[in-house]
Coordinates of C-alpha atoms in Angstrom, one line a residue:
M293 CA 184.4 119.9 197.3
P294 CA 181.4 117.4 196.1
K295 CA 182.1 115.7 192.8
N296 CA 179.1 116.9 191.3
M297 CA 180.2 120.5 191.3
T298 CA 183.0 120.5 189.4
I299 CA 182.7 121.8 186.0
N300 CA 184.9 121.1 183.7
S301 CA 186.4 122.2 180.1
Q302 CA 185.8 119.9 176.8
T303 CA 189.7 119.3 177.8
E304 CA 189.3 118.2 180.9
R305 CA 186.3 116.0 180.4
I306 CA 188.3 114.7 177.5
K307 CA 191.7 113.8 180.5
A308 CA 188.8 112.6 182.8
D309 CA 187.2 109.9 180.3
F310 CA 190.4 108.4 178.9
V311 CA 191.9 108.6 182.9
T312 CA 188.9 106.2 183.5
I313 CA 188.9 104.3 180.2
A314 CA 192.5 103.6 180.5
S315 CA 192.9 103.0 183.7
H316 CA 190.5 99.9 183.2
Q317 CA 191.4 98.8 180.2
L318 CA 195.0 98.8 180.6
R319 CA 195.3 97.4 184.5
T320 CA 193.7 94.0 184.1
P321 CA 196.1 93.1 180.7
I322 CA 199.0 94.3 182.8
S323 CA 198.3 92.6 185.8
A324 CA 198.0 89.3 183.3
I325 CA 201.3 90.4 181.9
R326 CA 203.3 91.2 185.1
W327 CA 202.2 87.6 186.6
S328 CA 203.2 85.4 183.5
L329 CA 206.7 87.3 183.4
D330 CA 207.3 86.4 187.1
M331 CA 206.5 83.1 186.4
L332 CA 209.2 83.3 183.9
L333 CA 211.5 85.1 185.8
A334 CA 211.7 82.7 188.8
E335 CA 211.4 80.0 186.4
K336 CA 208.8 78.0 187.5
S337 CA 207.9 77.0 184.5
G338 CA 211.7 76.0 183.6
K339 CA 214.9 76.9 183.3
L340 CA 216.3 80.1 180.9
N341 CA 219.4 80.9 179.6
S342 CA 220.6 84.5 180.0
K343 CA 220.2 86.0 176.7
Q344 CA 216.3 84.6 177.6
K345 CA 216.5 86.5 180.7
E346 CA 217.8 89.4 179.3
Y347 CA 214.8 90.1 177.3
I348 CA 212.2 88.9 179.3
N349 CA 214.2 91.8 182.2
Q350 CA 213.9 94.0 179.4
A351 CA 209.5 93.0 178.7
Y352 CA 209.4 93.1 182.4
Y353 CA 210.9 97.1 182.8
N354 CA 208.7 98.5 180.4
A355 CA 205.7 96.3 182.3
D356 CA 206.8 97.5 185.8
F357 CA 206.7 101.1 183.8
L358 CA 203.0 100.5 182.0
S359 CA 201.9 99.5 186.0
R360 CA 203.7 103.1 186.8
V361 CA 201.5 105.0 184.8
V362 CA 198.3 103.2 185.4
S363 CA 198.8 103.4 189.3
S364 CA 199.0 107.3 188.6
L365 CA 195.9 107.6 186.4
L366 CA 193.4 105.2 188.7
T367 CA 195.3 107.4 191.5
V368 CA 193.9 111.0 190.1
S369 CA 190.8 108.9 189.2
R370 CA 190.1 108.4 192.7
I371 CA 191.1 112.0 193.8
D372 CA 188.1 113.1 191.2
D373 CA 185.7 110.6 192.2
R374 CA 186.6 110.7 196.3
G375 CA 189.0 112.1 197.5
I376 CA 192.7 110.9 199.2
L377 CA 191.8 108.9 202.0
L378 CA 194.4 109.5 204.7
D379 CA 195.9 106.8 207.1
F380 CA 197.4 109.0 210.0
Q381 CA 200.4 108.1 212.1
K382 CA 203.5 108.9 214.1
T383 CA 206.4 108.2 211.6
D384 CA 209.9 108.9 212.3
I385 CA 211.1 111.3 209.4
K386 CA 214.9 110.6 209.7
K387 CA 214.3 107.1 208.8
I388 CA 212.1 107.8 205.3
V389 CA 214.5 110.6 204.2
F390 CA 217.8 108.6 204.9
E391 CA 216.0 105.1 203.6
L392 CA 215.0 107.7 199.6
V393 CA 218.6 109.1 199.6
E394 CA 219.7 105.2 200.4
K395 CA 218.0 104.2 197.7
Y396 CA 218.4 106.8 195.2
N397 CA 222.5 107.2 195.4
P398 CA 223.0 104.7 192.9
Y399 CA 220.6 106.5 190.5
C400 CA 223.1 109.4 191.5
N401 CA 226.1 108.1 190.6
A402 CA 224.5 107.0 186.9
Y403 CA 223.5 110.4 186.6
N404 CA 226.9 111.4 188.1
C405 CA 225.1 114.3 190.5
S406 CA 225.7 113.9 194.2
M407 CA 223.1 113.9 197.1
D408 CA 223.1 115.3 200.8
V409 CA 220.7 115.5 203.8
V410 CA 220.5 118.4 206.0
L411 CA 219.0 117.2 209.3
P412 CA 218.7 118.7 213.0
K413 CA 219.2 116.7 215.8
N414 CA 216.3 116.7 217.2
L415 CA 213.5 116.9 214.7
P416 CA 210.6 115.4 216.7
A417 CA 208.3 113.2 214.9
I418 CA 204.8 114.1 212.5
N419 CA 201.3 112.2 212.9
T420 CA 200.8 111.8 209.2
D421 CA 200.6 108.9 206.6
S422 CA 203.9 107.8 206.1
F423 CA 203.3 106.1 203.2
K424 CA 201.9 109.0 201.0
L425 CA 204.3 111.0 202.5
K426 CA 206.8 108.8 201.4
N427 CA 205.5 108.8 197.6
I428 CA 205.6 112.4 197.8
L429 CA 209.6 112.9 198.8
N430 CA 209.9 109.7 196.3
V431 CA 208.6 112.0 193.2
L432 CA 210.6 115.0 194.4
L433 CA 213.7 113.6 194.4
D434 CA 213.3 111.3 191.2
N435 CA 212.5 114.9 189.1
A436 CA 215.6 115.9 191.5
V437 CA 217.9 113.5 189.7
R438 CA 216.1 113.3 186.7
Y439 CA 216.7 116.4 185.5
S440 CA 219.8 117.3 187.0
K441 CA 223.0 119.0 185.1
R442 CA 226.3 116.8 185.5
S443 CA 228.2 117.1 188.4
S444 CA 225.2 118.6 190.1
R445 CA 224.4 118.8 194.5
I446 CA 220.4 117.8 195.2
I447 CA 220.2 119.3 198.7
V448 CA 217.4 117.3 200.9
T449 CA 216.2 119.6 204.0
V450 CA 213.9 119.2 206.8
K451 CA 213.5 121.1 209.5
R452 CA 210.6 122.7 212.4
E453 CA 208.6 125.6 211.9
N454 CA 206.7 126.4 215.1
S455 CA 203.9 123.9 214.8
H456 CA 204.7 122.5 211.4
L457 CA 208.2 120.5 209.1
L458 CA 209.4 122.2 205.8
F459 CA 210.8 119.7 203.8
K460 CA 213.4 121.1 200.7
V461 CA 214.4 119.3 197.7
E462 CA 216.9 121.6 196.0
D463 CA 218.5 121.1 192.9
S464 CA 220.8 122.5 190.4
G465 CA 219.2 121.4 187.2
I466 CA 217.5 122.5 183.9
G467 CA 214.4 124.4 186.1
I468 CA 210.9 125.1 184.8
P469 CA 210.2 127.1 181.6
K470 CA 209.3 130.5 183.7
I471 CA 206.1 130.5 180.9
Q472 CA 205.0 127.4 182.3
Q473 CA 205.6 127.5 186.2
Q474 CA 201.8 128.3 186.3
L475 CA 201.2 124.7 185.5
V476 CA 203.0 122.9 187.2
F477 CA 200.6 121.2 189.2
T478 CA 198.2 120.7 187.1
R479 CA 197.4 117.0 185.5
F480 CA 199.2 116.1 182.3
F481 CA 201.7 119.0 182.9
R482 CA 205.5 118.1 181.3
A483 CA 207.8 121.3 180.8
D484 CA 209.0 121.6 177.2
N485 CA 212.7 120.9 178.3
A486 CA 211.7 117.9 180.1
I487 CA 210.3 116.5 177.1
R488 CA 213.1 117.4 174.3
L489 CA 214.9 115.4 177.5
Q490 CA 213.0 112.1 176.3
T491 CA 212.7 111.6 180.2
E492 CA 209.6 108.9 180.7
G493 CA 206.3 110.7 182.9
M494 CA 202.6 111.4 182.4
G495 CA 202.8 114.7 184.3
L496 CA 200.7 113.9 187.0
Q497 CA 203.3 113.0 189.9
L498 CA 202.9 116.5 191.2
Y499 CA 199.4 117.0 190.7
I500 CA 199.4 113.8 192.6
A501 CA 201.5 115.7 195.4
K502 CA 200.0 118.2 195.6
K503 CA 196.3 116.7 196.4
T504 CA 197.8 114.8 198.8
I505 CA 199.5 117.3 201.1
E506 CA 197.0 119.7 200.8
A507 CA 194.4 117.2 202.5
M508 CA 196.9 116.3 204.9
G509 CA 196.7 120.1 205.9
G510 CA 200.1 121.3 204.2
K511 CA 200.6 123.5 201.3
I512 CA 203.5 122.6 198.2
W513 CA 205.1 125.4 196.9
F514 CA 208.5 126.1 194.7
K515 CA 211.0 128.8 192.9
S516 CA 212.5 127.7 189.7
S517 CA 215.0 129.6 187.5
S518 CA 217.7 127.7 184.8
S519 CA 219.8 127.5 187.5
G520 CA 217.5 125.1 189.0
T521 CA 214.4 124.6 190.6
T522 CA 213.4 123.9 195.2
F523 CA 210.5 122.5 196.2
Y524 CA 209.4 123.1 199.6
F525 CA 206.4 121.5 201.2
R526 CA 204.9 122.0 205.0
L527 CA 203.2 119.6 207.2
P528 CA 201.3 120.4 210.2
L529 CA 202.9 118.5 213.1
K530 CA 199.6 117.6 214.7
P531 CA 197.1 117.9 211.4
K532 CA 193.1 118.4 212.6
R533 CA 192.3 115.2 211.1
V534 CA 193.7 112.0 213.0
S535 CA 191.6 109.4 211.3
I536 CA 190.1 108.1 208.2
N537 CA 187.7 106.4 210.0
K538 CA 186.6 109.2 212.1
P539 CA 186.7 112.0 210.3
E540 CA 185.9 115.2 211.8
K541 CA 182.5 116.7 210.3
K542 CA 183.2 118.9 207.4
L543 CA 181.0 122.6 207.3
L544 CA 179.1 122.4 204.4
F545 CA 181.3 124.4 202.1
D546 CA 184.7 125.6 203.8
N547 CA 186.8 128.8 202.3
D548 CA 189.1 127.1 200.1
E549 CA 186.2 125.3 198.2
I550 CA 184.4 128.7 197.6
D551 CA 187.2 130.6 196.9
Y552 CA 187.9 127.7 194.0
L553 CA 184.0 127.8 192.6
Y554 CA 184.7 132.3 192.5
R555 CA 187.7 131.8 190.3
N556 CA 186.7 129.0 187.9
L557 CA 183.2 129.1 187.6
T558 CA 182.0 131.4 184.6
D559 CA 177.7 130.1 184.9
G560 CA 175.7 130.6 187.6
L561 CA 176.4 129.7 191.3
I562 CA 173.8 129.7 193.8
L563 CA 174.7 127.7 197.0
V564 CA 171.8 126.6 199.4
D565 CA 171.6 125.9 203.1
A566 CA 169.3 122.7 204.9
K567 CA 166.1 125.3 205.3
Q568 CA 166.3 126.8 201.6
N569 CA 167.9 129.9 202.4
I570 CA 171.4 131.2 200.6
I571 CA 174.4 130.9 201.7
K572 CA 176.5 132.4 198.9
I573 CA 175.6 133.6 195.2
N574 CA 178.4 134.1 192.9
R575 CA 179.0 137.8 190.4
V576 CA 177.4 135.6 187.1
I577 CA 174.0 135.1 189.5
E578 CA 174.0 138.7 190.2
K579 CA 173.8 139.3 186.8
I580 CA 171.3 137.2 186.1
F581 CA 168.7 138.6 188.6
N582 CA 170.3 141.7 189.1
V583 CA 170.6 141.4 192.7
N584 CA 173.5 142.0 195.4
E585 CA 174.9 138.7 197.2
G586 CA 174.5 141.2 200.5
D587 CA 170.6 141.7 199.7
V588 CA 170.4 137.8 199.0
R589 CA 172.4 136.3 201.9
G590 CA 170.1 133.9 204.4
K591 CA 167.0 134.8 202.1
N592 CA 164.9 131.8 200.9
V593 CA 165.8 130.5 197.3
S594 CA 162.5 130.8 196.1
E595 CA 162.6 134.8 196.3
V596 CA 165.4 135.2 194.4
I597 CA 164.9 132.4 191.3
L598 CA 160.8 132.9 191.7
N599 CA 160.0 129.7 190.0
A600 CA 158.4 127.6 191.7
D601 CA 158.8 124.9 190.1
I602 CA 163.1 124.7 191.3
A603 CA 162.2 125.9 194.6
G604 CA 159.7 123.6 195.2
S605 CA 161.3 120.8 194.0
L606 CA 163.9 121.0 196.8
L607 CA 161.6 120.3 199.4
K608 CA 160.2 117.2 197.2
D609 CA 163.2 114.7 197.1
S610 CA 167.0 114.3 197.2
G611 CA 167.9 113.1 193.6
E612 CA 169.5 115.2 191.2
K613 CA 166.9 117.7 189.1
N614 CA 167.5 119.3 185.6
F615 CA 165.1 122.4 185.0
C616 CA 165.1 124.5 181.8
L617 CA 164.5 128.1 182.4
T618 CA 164.6 131.4 180.4
K619 CA 165.7 134.9 181.5
N620 CA 166.3 138.1 180.1
K621 CA 165.6 136.2 176.7
N622 CA 168.8 133.6 177.7
N623 CA 168.0 130.0 177.7
Y624 CA 169.8 128.3 180.6
R625 CA 169.9 124.7 181.6
V626 CA 169.5 124.6 185.7
I627 CA 170.9 121.6 187.6
I628 CA 170.6 120.8 191.0
F629 CA 172.8 118.9 193.1
P630 CA 171.9 118.3 196.5
V631 CA 174.7 117.8 199.6
K632 CA 174.4 115.2 201.6
N633 CA 176.1 114.0 205.3
K634 CA 175.6 110.2 205.3
A635 CA 171.8 110.5 204.9
E636 CA 170.8 113.4 205.4
I637 CA 171.0 116.9 203.5
D638 CA 173.1 119.6 204.5
G639 CA 171.9 121.6 201.2
W640 CA 172.0 122.5 197.4
V641 CA 174.2 123.4 194.6
I642 CA 171.8 125.0 191.9
I643 CA 174.0 125.5 188.6
F644 CA 173.2 127.7 185.7
Y645 CA 174.5 127.0 182.6
D646 CA 173.8 129.7 179.8
Q647 CA 173.5 127.3 176.7
Q648 CA 174.0 130.9 174.5
K649 CA 177.2 131.2 175.5
K650 CA 180.2 130.8 173.2
M651 CA 184.4 130.4 173.6
T652 CA 186.2 133.3 171.9
K653 CA 187.8 131.8 168.7
K654 CA 191.7 132.0 171.0
E655 CA 189.7 130.2 174.0
T656 CA 188.7 127.2 171.4
E657 CA 191.9 127.0 169.7
D658 CA 193.7 127.1 173.1
E659 CA 191.2 124.3 174.3
I660 CA 191.8 122.0 170.8
K661 CA 195.9 122.4 171.3
R662 CA 195.7 121.4 174.8
E663 CA 193.6 118.3 173.8
R664 CA 196.2 117.3 171.3
E665 CA 198.9 118.0 173.8
F666 CA 197.8 115.8 176.2
V667 CA 196.7 113.0 173.6
A668 CA 200.2 113.3 172.2
I669 CA 201.7 113.1 175.1
T670 CA 199.7 109.9 176.5
V671 CA 200.3 107.5 173.5
H672 CA 204.2 108.2 172.9
E673 CA 204.4 107.1 176.6
L674 CA 202.7 104.3 175.8
K675 CA 203.6 102.8 172.8
S676 CA 207.5 103.3 173.1
P677 CA 207.5 100.5 175.6
L678 CA 204.3 98.4 173.9
G679 CA 206.5 98.2 170.9
I680 CA 209.8 97.0 172.6
T681 CA 208.0 94.9 174.6
K682 CA 206.3 93.1 171.3
W683 CA 210.3 92.8 169.9
S684 CA 211.1 91.0 173.3
L685 CA 208.2 89.1 172.9
E686 CA 208.9 87.9 169.1
M687 CA 212.6 87.3 169.7
L688 CA 211.8 84.9 172.3
Q689 CA 209.0 82.8 170.0
S690 CA 211.6 82.8 167.3
E691 CA 213.4 81.1 169.7
N692 CA 216.7 82.1 168.2
P693 CA 217.8 83.6 172.1
G694 CA 217.1 79.0 173.0
K695 CA 214.7 76.4 172.8
L696 CA 211.3 76.8 175.0
N697 CA 209.5 74.1 176.5
K698 CA 205.4 73.7 176.1
E699 CA 204.8 76.1 179.8
Q700 CA 207.0 78.5 178.5
K701 CA 205.7 79.0 175.3
E702 CA 202.2 79.5 176.6
L703 CA 203.5 82.1 179.3
I704 CA 205.1 84.2 176.4
S705 CA 202.0 83.8 173.7
Q706 CA 199.5 84.8 177.4
I707 CA 201.7 88.3 177.5
Y708 CA 202.1 88.7 174.2
R709 CA 197.9 88.6 173.5
G710 CA 198.1 90.8 176.5
N711 CA 200.5 93.1 175.3
E712 CA 198.5 93.2 171.5
R713 CA 195.4 94.7 173.3
L714 CA 197.3 97.1 175.4
L715 CA 198.7 97.9 171.4
V716 CA 195.0 98.5 170.1
L717 CA 194.2 100.8 173.1
V718 CA 197.1 103.0 171.6
R719 CA 196.2 102.6 167.6
D720 CA 193.2 104.0 168.4
L721 CA 194.8 107.1 170.6
L722 CA 197.3 107.2 167.9
N723 CA 194.6 107.6 165.3
L724 CA 193.0 110.1 167.6
S725 CA 195.6 111.8 167.6
K726 CA 196.6 112.0 164.0
L727 CA 193.0 112.9 162.8
Q728 CA 192.9 116.0 165.4
E729 CA 196.2 117.2 163.6
G730 CA 195.0 116.9 160.1
K731 CA 197.6 114.2 160.4
F732 CA 195.2 110.8 159.3
E733 CA 195.8 110.1 155.5
I734 CA 194.7 107.6 153.1
E735 CA 195.5 106.0 150.2
P736 CA 193.0 105.1 147.9
A737 CA 193.1 103.4 145.3
A738 CA 190.5 101.2 142.9
I739 CA 189.4 97.9 145.0
H740 CA 186.1 95.5 145.1
L741 CA 184.9 96.3 148.6
E742 CA 183.2 92.8 148.8
T743 CA 186.8 91.3 148.3
I744 CA 187.8 93.1 151.7
V745 CA 184.6 92.4 153.3
G746 CA 185.0 88.4 153.1
D747 CA 188.5 88.1 153.6
I748 CA 187.2 89.8 157.4
V749 CA 184.5 88.2 157.7
K750 CA 186.1 84.7 157.3
G751 CA 188.0 85.7 160.0
F752 CA 185.3 86.6 162.9
K753 CA 183.7 83.4 161.7
I754 CA 185.9 81.1 164.5
T755 CA 185.0 83.8 167.3
A756 CA 181.4 83.9 166.2
K757 CA 181.0 80.2 166.6
K758 CA 182.7 80.3 170.0
K759 CA 180.3 82.3 170.9
Q760 CA 177.8 80.5 169.4
V761 CA 176.4 83.2 167.2
T762 CA 175.6 83.0 163.6
L763 CA 177.8 85.0 160.9
E764 CA 176.0 85.3 157.7
W765 CA 177.5 86.7 154.7
K766 CA 176.5 85.9 150.9
Q767 CA 179.4 87.7 148.1
P768 CA 178.0 89.5 145.3
K769 CA 179.7 91.2 142.5
L770 CA 179.7 94.6 142.6
P771 CA 181.6 97.8 140.9
K772 CA 184.6 98.8 142.3
V773 CA 184.8 102.0 144.8
Y774 CA 188.2 104.2 145.2
A775 CA 189.6 103.1 149.4
D776 CA 192.2 102.5 151.0
P777 CA 191.7 98.7 151.7
S778 CA 193.7 99.2 155.1
R779 CA 191.8 101.8 156.5
I780 CA 188.5 100.5 155.2
G781 CA 189.5 96.9 156.2
Q782 CA 189.8 99.4 159.8
V783 CA 186.1 100.6 160.0
I784 CA 184.5 96.6 158.6
T785 CA 186.6 94.8 161.2
N786 CA 185.1 98.3 164.0
L787 CA 181.7 97.5 162.9
I788 CA 181.6 93.3 162.9
S789 CA 183.8 93.0 165.6
N790 CA 180.8 95.4 167.8
A791 CA 178.0 93.3 166.7
V792 CA 179.9 90.1 167.9
K793 CA 180.9 91.6 171.1
Y794 CA 177.3 93.1 171.2
T795 CA 175.0 89.5 170.2
G796 CA 174.5 87.0 172.8
K797 CA 174.2 83.5 172.4
N798 CA 172.6 81.8 170.1
G799 CA 172.0 85.5 168.1
T800 CA 172.5 86.3 164.5
I801 CA 174.3 88.6 162.6
E802 CA 173.8 89.5 159.0
V803 CA 176.0 91.1 156.6
K804 CA 175.6 92.9 153.4
T805 CA 176.9 95.0 150.6
E806 CA 174.8 96.7 148.5
K807 CA 174.4 99.2 145.2
K808 CA 172.3 101.6 145.7
S809 CA 171.4 104.8 143.9
S810 CA 171.8 108.5 144.7
S811 CA 167.8 108.7 145.5
E812 CA 167.4 104.8 147.5
L813 CA 171.0 106.3 149.3
K814 CA 168.8 109.5 150.6
S815 CA 165.7 107.0 151.3
L816 CA 167.6 104.6 153.3
I817 CA 170.0 107.2 155.3
G818 CA 165.9 108.6 156.7
Q819 CA 165.5 106.0 158.5
S820 CA 168.2 107.5 161.0
M821 CA 168.7 110.5 162.4
I822 CA 171.5 111.2 160.3
K823 CA 172.1 114.0 158.1
P824 CA 173.4 112.4 154.8
N825 CA 176.5 114.4 153.4
F826 CA 177.7 112.1 150.4
V827 CA 174.7 111.5 148.2
K828 CA 175.2 113.0 144.6
N829 CA 177.7 110.7 143.1
F830 CA 175.7 109.8 139.4
K831 CA 177.0 106.2 139.8
G832 CA 175.6 105.5 143.0
Y833 CA 177.2 104.0 145.9
I834 CA 177.8 100.8 147.6
V835 CA 176.7 100.3 151.1
F836 CA 178.1 97.7 153.7
S837 CA 175.6 97.2 156.2
V838 CA 176.2 94.4 159.3
K839 CA 172.9 93.6 161.1
D840 CA 172.9 91.9 165.0
N841 CA 170.0 90.9 167.4
G842 CA 172.2 92.1 170.1
I843 CA 171.6 94.5 173.1
G844 CA 170.2 98.0 171.1
I845 CA 171.2 101.3 172.0
N846 CA 169.4 103.1 174.2
P847 CA 167.8 106.1 172.7
M848 CA 168.8 108.7 174.8
D849 CA 172.9 107.7 173.7
Q850 CA 172.3 107.2 170.0
K851 CA 172.9 111.3 169.2
K852 CA 176.8 110.7 171.2
L853 CA 177.2 107.5 170.1
F854 CA 180.4 109.1 167.4
S855 CA 181.3 111.1 169.8
K856 CA 184.7 110.7 171.4
F857 CA 185.5 108.3 174.3
F858 CA 181.7 107.2 174.6
R859 CA 180.1 104.4 175.6
S860 CA 177.0 103.6 177.1
N861 CA 175.8 102.5 180.0
D862 CA 174.5 99.9 178.8
V863 CA 177.8 99.1 177.3
L864 CA 179.7 99.6 180.5
K865 CA 177.4 97.3 182.3
S866 CA 177.9 94.8 180.0
K867 CA 181.3 94.4 180.9
T868 CA 183.2 94.2 177.3
E869 CA 186.3 95.6 176.6
G870 CA 186.2 99.3 174.6
T871 CA 188.1 102.5 174.6
G872 CA 185.3 105.1 173.1
L873 CA 186.9 105.8 170.3
G874 CA 186.3 103.1 168.1
L875 CA 183.2 104.3 166.3
Y876 CA 184.7 108.0 166.4
I877 CA 187.4 107.0 164.1
T878 CA 185.4 104.6 161.9
K879 CA 183.1 107.9 161.3
S880 CA 185.7 109.8 160.9
I881 CA 188.1 107.4 157.9
V882 CA 184.4 107.1 156.7
N883 CA 183.6 110.7 156.1
L884 CA 187.5 110.8 154.6
H885 CA 185.9 108.6 151.6
K886 CA 183.2 111.0 150.7
G887 CA 181.1 108.6 152.7
D888 CA 178.7 108.6 155.2
I889 CA 178.2 106.2 158.1
W890 CA 175.1 105.7 160.2
F891 CA 172.8 103.5 162.0
T892 CA 169.4 102.1 163.0
S893 CA 168.5 100.4 166.5
K894 CA 165.8 99.2 169.1
I895 CA 167.1 98.8 172.4
K896 CA 166.7 94.3 172.9
N897 CA 165.7 94.0 169.3
G898 CA 169.8 95.3 168.2
S899 CA 171.3 97.3 165.8
T900 CA 172.2 98.2 162.3
F901 CA 175.4 99.9 160.9
Y902 CA 175.6 101.1 157.6
F903 CA 178.6 103.3 155.7
S904 CA 178.6 104.3 152.0
L905 CA 181.0 104.6 149.0
P906 CA 180.7 106.2 146.0
V907 CA 180.9 104.2 142.8
I908 CA 184.1 104.8 140.5

């Protein structure tokens, strides 16, 4: 199914955004960490004693786990972006199965379980992607061992069924709770009993396995109870598609894709062929235009929509188009996507979004709950190995386990810096999780804001100087505010960091703190698009501002700037690091202090960010 046809819920969008961010933000530092650890373990930088090797191996194990997490995230991102590419070749199933069983025997011994194989003598070879098949079996065997009970038995069976091979992995482990079984093949799913066992995992592997098996022309399913779980999957001996280089031409829309859209879309959908004739409509369209699908199939789309602009746009060019349409007193956003085969247009997808449609209270609560669970699991899976790695590196840097030469110290410093970058990402995710759960706490005290600003500016002077950027700040004497110094320090750090990050060579950044009355504050905020929330303190407000002459913010992006996971196209093009969470968290912290945050910006002329705190 073309990716533009997928209509995601808010939760799915957040997950998809995180997948993109995490896979790219984590990949580079993890690669650098593993390279440095490889150099140390190979003793190319000098000899190590047994205690030093123990700490480095511990760090390596955690880096390897994070690498697998990132690999899964990248795989999901690629599946969502362009599907699965397969390299079919003649494959010896017996060889793959016995290699994997041999690999898992030591793990079975450790978990006090056994693994048996049932294969017929004359098992035929299969034409499939052997690498991906091995990954699928690896996932199923790993789960079977991981969730096995003591003295339990795992049975791996492969047999021929007509023109297919049937694979079966049976365990007598903890099983999957019945209430959660429908979620097993969804992204980021982890069963409650698996979480209680505190086993590692992101809940992506079975999702990837299902997508891969389906791409191979097969099917996967399972049966589970408190006595254990059996996974089955079936693959054709001779799949229809035999090469990724010479794919068969696909129909514009196959039955599975249409069924998917029918089941999942609550918005209106029209599928149109290259001649603008209707292939299919869903029930929502039937209701909007008061028509029956059987009556309009094969008719020109203009006869149903009765809108010259929308119908005429299909003839003009091949780009994505957006329209607004009012029908039956409802406002619809109409988006048209071309479906292409190379340069040729095979048809069009027309989607009608009801802009007045609202979720029920329960649907909204369920969305929020799923989003929070996703973030909590992700944070837990990333935070633990990073914390252990940090401790191992600090022990090595202390030289208590043994002395280090200059090259070893530099490699460990590189690893430490990479680990710190990863911890920043995880810290942002953890803060997000706390904010959503209402557990983000502040510990306010009477403080001079300018003192905190001065310390932070001093820390950024070195970074600014390296970029040949001038960082200006004059420390005034101001009344106290009631604030959490750590949290407000986080806000100031984020705003100055962004200014330094997005200001080019020979640029200037000006930091100020000033006292403003309520009326002055209203006037100042009025220059932006933000509506003030806290302007009634009769003692006035301290206003912090940081002004740069950097790249500026596109007007189209300005309304989204304080949204979760948002990063503008200009920022992405500049290839600067970031999670898209900093400003969302910053705004939340300021609001918790009964202050406002806002900005003014012009593209290529820079931006000024402000926040206010009430004077005590």
